[in-house]
mmCIF file with all atom_site columns, C-alpha atoms in Angstrom:
data_model
loop_
_atom_site.group_PDB
_atom_site.id
_atom_site.type_symbol
_atom_site.label_atom_id
_atom_site.label_alt_id
_atom_site.label_comp_id
_atom_site.label_asym_id
_atom_site.label_entity_id
_atom_site.label_seq_id
_atom_site.pdbx_PDB_ins_code
_atom_site.Cartn_x
_atom_site.Cartn_y
_atom_site.Cartn_z
_atom_site.occupancy
_atom_site.B_iso_or_equiv
_atom_site.pdbx_formal_charge
_atom_site.auth_seq_id
_atom_site.auth_comp_id
_atom_site.auth_asym_id
_atom_site.auth_atom_id
_atom_site.pdbx_PDB_model_num
ATOM 1  C CA . UNK H 1 1  ? 28.963 -109.049 7.151   1.00 75.00 ? 206 UNK H CA 1
ATOM 2  C CA . UNK H 1 2  ? 26.568 -110.233 9.800   1.00 84.00 ? 207 UNK H CA 1
ATOM 3  C CA . UNK H 1 3  ? 24.062 -112.858 8.737   1.00 85.00 ? 208 UNK H CA 1
ATOM 4  C CA . UNK H 1 4  ? 21.647 -111.604 11.411  1.00 88.00 ? 209 UNK H CA 1
ATOM 5  C CA . UNK H 1 5  ? 21.828 -108.073 9.994   1.00 91.00 ? 210 UNK H CA 1
ATOM 6  C CA . UNK H 1 6  ? 21.301 -109.365 6.464   1.00 91.00 ? 211 UNK H CA 1
ATOM 7  C CA . UNK H 1 7  ? 18.186 -111.237 7.588   1.00 90.00 ? 212 UNK H CA 1
ATOM 8  C CA . UNK H 1 8  ? 16.926 -108.177 9.470   1.00 94.00 ? 213 UNK H CA 1
ATOM 9  C CA . UNK H 1 9  ? 17.272 -106.040 6.343   1.00 95.00 ? 214 UNK H CA 1
ATOM 10 C CA . UNK H 1 10 ? 15.698 -108.667 4.084   1.00 93.00 ? 215 UNK H CA 1
ATOM 11 C CA . UNK H 1 11 ? 12.747 -109.060 6.464   1.00 93.00 ? 216 UNK H CA 1
ATOM 12 C CA . UNK H 1 12 ? 12.223 -105.292 6.499   1.00 96.00 ? 217 UNK H CA 1
ATOM 13 C CA . UNK H 1 13 ? 12.475 -105.177 2.709   1.00 95.00 ? 218 UNK H CA 1
ATOM 14 C CA . UNK H 1 14 ? 9.843  -107.894 2.356   1.00 93.00 ? 219 UNK H CA 1
ATOM 15 C CA . UNK H 1 15 ? 7.475  -105.858 4.500   1.00 94.00 ? 220 UNK H CA 1
ATOM 16 C CA . UNK H 1 16 ? 8.095  -102.595 2.620   1.00 95.00 ? 221 UNK H CA 1
ATOM 17 C CA . UNK H 1 17 ? 7.846  -104.254 -0.803  1.00 92.00 ? 222 UNK H CA 1
ATOM 18 C CA . UNK H 1 18 ? 4.553  -105.869 0.214   1.00 92.00 ? 223 UNK H CA 1
ATOM 19 C CA . UNK H 1 19 ? 3.149  -102.559 1.443   1.00 94.00 ? 224 UNK H CA 1
ATOM 20 C CA . UNK H 1 20 ? 4.457  -100.248 -1.270  1.00 92.00 ? 225 UNK H CA 1
ATOM 21 C CA . UNK H 1 21 ? 5.322  -102.469 -4.216  1.00 91.00 ? 226 UNK H CA 1
ATOM 22 C CA . UNK H 1 22 ? 8.747  -102.540 -5.834  1.00 90.00 ? 227 UNK H CA 1
ATOM 23 C CA . UNK H 1 23 ? 8.435  -99.265  -7.704  1.00 92.00 ? 228 UNK H CA 1
ATOM 24 C CA . UNK H 1 24 ? 7.261  -97.168  -4.741  1.00 94.00 ? 229 UNK H CA 1
ATOM 25 C CA . UNK H 1 25 ? 9.513  -98.768  -2.112  1.00 94.00 ? 230 UNK H CA 1
ATOM 26 C CA . UNK H 1 26 ? 12.672 -96.870  -1.307  1.00 96.00 ? 231 UNK H CA 1
ATOM 27 C CA . UNK H 1 27 ? 15.937 -97.817  0.325   1.00 97.00 ? 232 UNK H CA 1
ATOM 28 C CA . UNK H 1 28 ? 15.294 -95.104  2.927   1.00 97.00 ? 233 UNK H CA 1
ATOM 29 C CA . UNK H 1 29 ? 11.959 -96.717  3.876   1.00 97.00 ? 234 UNK H CA 1
ATOM 30 C CA . UNK H 1 30 ? 13.607 -100.137 4.079   1.00 97.00 ? 235 UNK H CA 1
ATOM 31 C CA . UNK H 1 31 ? 16.429 -98.814  6.270   1.00 97.00 ? 236 UNK H CA 1
ATOM 32 C CA . UNK H 1 32 ? 13.902 -97.148  8.570   1.00 97.00 ? 237 UNK H CA 1
ATOM 33 C CA . UNK H 1 33 ? 11.831 -100.346 8.815   1.00 97.00 ? 238 UNK H CA 1
ATOM 34 C CA . UNK H 1 34 ? 14.973 -102.347 9.620   1.00 97.00 ? 239 UNK H CA 1
ATOM 35 C CA . UNK H 1 35 ? 16.119 -99.803  12.176  1.00 97.00 ? 240 UNK H CA 1
ATOM 36 C CA . UNK H 1 36 ? 19.468 -99.248  10.480  1.00 97.00 ? 241 UNK H CA 1
ATOM 37 C CA . UNK H 1 37 ? 21.155 -96.269  8.881   1.00 96.00 ? 242 UNK H CA 1
ATOM 38 C CA . UNK H 1 38 ? 21.006 -95.866  5.125   1.00 96.00 ? 243 UNK H CA 1
ATOM 39 C CA . UNK H 1 39 ? 24.794 -96.305  5.069   1.00 95.00 ? 244 UNK H CA 1
ATOM 40 C CA . UNK H 1 40 ? 24.493 -99.671  6.780   1.00 95.00 ? 245 UNK H CA 1
ATOM 41 C CA . UNK H 1 41 ? 21.822 -100.741 4.308   1.00 95.00 ? 246 UNK H CA 1
ATOM 42 C CA . UNK H 1 42 ? 24.042 -99.835  1.358   1.00 95.00 ? 247 UNK H CA 1
ATOM 43 C CA . UNK H 1 43 ? 26.957 -101.703 2.947   1.00 94.00 ? 248 UNK H CA 1
ATOM 44 C CA . UNK H 1 44 ? 24.870 -104.866 2.695   1.00 94.00 ? 249 UNK H CA 1
ATOM 45 C CA . UNK H 1 45 ? 22.964 -104.207 -0.541  1.00 94.00 ? 250 UNK H CA 1
ATOM 46 C CA . UNK H 1 46 ? 24.224 -101.823 -3.219  1.00 94.00 ? 251 UNK H CA 1
ATOM 47 C CA . UNK H 1 47 ? 20.780 -101.025 -4.615  1.00 94.00 ? 252 UNK H CA 1
ATOM 48 C CA . UNK H 1 48 ? 17.090 -101.863 -4.444  1.00 94.00 ? 253 UNK H CA 1
ATOM 49 C CA . UNK H 1 49 ? 17.357 -104.380 -7.284  1.00 92.00 ? 254 UNK H CA 1
ATOM 50 C CA . UNK H 1 50 ? 20.013 -106.400 -5.458  1.00 91.00 ? 255 UNK H CA 1
ATOM 51 C CA . UNK H 1 51 ? 17.909 -106.394 -2.309  1.00 92.00 ? 256 UNK H CA 1
ATOM 52 C CA . UNK H 1 52 ? 14.806 -107.485 -4.208  1.00 91.00 ? 257 UNK H CA 1
ATOM 53 C CA . UNK H 1 53 ? 16.746 -110.315 -5.852  1.00 87.00 ? 258 UNK H CA 1
ATOM 54 C CA . UNK H 1 54 ? 17.905 -111.501 -2.430  1.00 87.00 ? 259 UNK H CA 1
ATOM 55 C CA . UNK H 1 55 ? 14.252 -111.824 -1.464  1.00 87.00 ? 260 UNK H CA 1
ATOM 56 C CA . UNK H 1 56 ? 13.167 -113.478 -4.696  1.00 79.00 ? 261 UNK H CA 1
ATOM 57 C CA . UNK H 1 57 ? 16.177 -115.764 -4.975  1.00 63.00 ? 262 UNK H CA 1
ATOM 58 C CA . UNK H 1 58 ? 17.441 -116.782 -1.539  1.00 59.00 ? 263 UNK H CA 1
ATOM 59 C CA . UNK H 1 59 ? 19.936 -119.168 -3.134  1.00 54.00 ? 264 UNK H CA 1
ATOM 60 C CA . UNK H 1 60 ? 21.943 -116.108 -4.187  1.00 50.00 ? 265 UNK H CA 1
ATOM 61 C CA . UNK H 1 61 ? 22.917 -115.638 -0.557  1.00 51.00 ? 266 UNK H CA 1
ATOM 62 C CA . UNK H 1 62 ? 24.973 -118.807 -0.881  1.00 56.00 ? 267 UNK H CA 1
ATOM 63 C CA . UNK H 1 63 ? 26.392 -118.014 -4.322  1.00 52.00 ? 268 UNK H CA 1
ATOM 64 C CA . UNK H 1 64 ? 30.125 -117.629 -4.454  1.00 58.00 ? 269 UNK H CA 1
ATOM 65 C CA . UNK H 1 65 ? 31.663 -116.509 -7.774  1.00 61.00 ? 270 UNK H CA 1
ATOM 66 C CA . UNK H 1 66 ? 34.833 -118.441 -6.937  1.00 69.00 ? 271 UNK H CA 1
ATOM 67 C CA . UNK H 1 67 ? 32.801 -121.657 -7.033  1.00 65.00 ? 272 UNK H CA 1
ATOM 68 C CA . UNK H 1 68 ? 31.830 -120.959 -10.634 1.00 68.00 ? 273 UNK H CA 1
ATOM 69 C CA . UNK H 1 69 ? 35.480 -120.338 -11.615 1.00 74.00 ? 274 UNK H CA 1
ATOM 70 C CA . UNK H 1 70 ? 36.504 -123.557 -9.894  1.00 72.00 ? 275 UNK H CA 1
ATOM 71 C CA . UNK H 1 71 ? 33.753 -125.449 -11.701 1.00 68.00 ? 276 UNK H CA 1
ATOM 72 C CA . UNK H 1 72 ? 34.919 -124.076 -15.066 1.00 74.00 ? 277 UNK H CA 1
ATOM 73 C CA . UNK H 1 73 ? 38.527 -125.032 -14.308 1.00 75.00 ? 278 UNK H CA 1
ATOM 74 C CA . UNK H 1 74 ? 37.480 -128.593 -13.490 1.00 77.00 ? 279 UNK H CA 1
ATOM 75 C CA . UNK H 1 75 ? 35.398 -128.856 -16.650 1.00 74.00 ? 280 UNK H CA 1
ATOM 76 C CA . UNK H 1 76 ? 38.267 -127.553 -18.780 1.00 73.00 ? 281 UNK H CA 1
#
């Protein structure tokens, strides 16, 4: 997945969420604002909640589940 595309979508989502609020914002509006197809948007973010979390918690972009497994193995 392209980091530039992810940032483009997140920037569009920020704008739509600010204008409409979480409840009224739609994935279609976000895709339109980003200038991407709805299919492309869903390829990057499975739902509105996941997209909102990416905005609220940018550290999740760096999260790798394999790191957590490795950490648990070391601790064990």
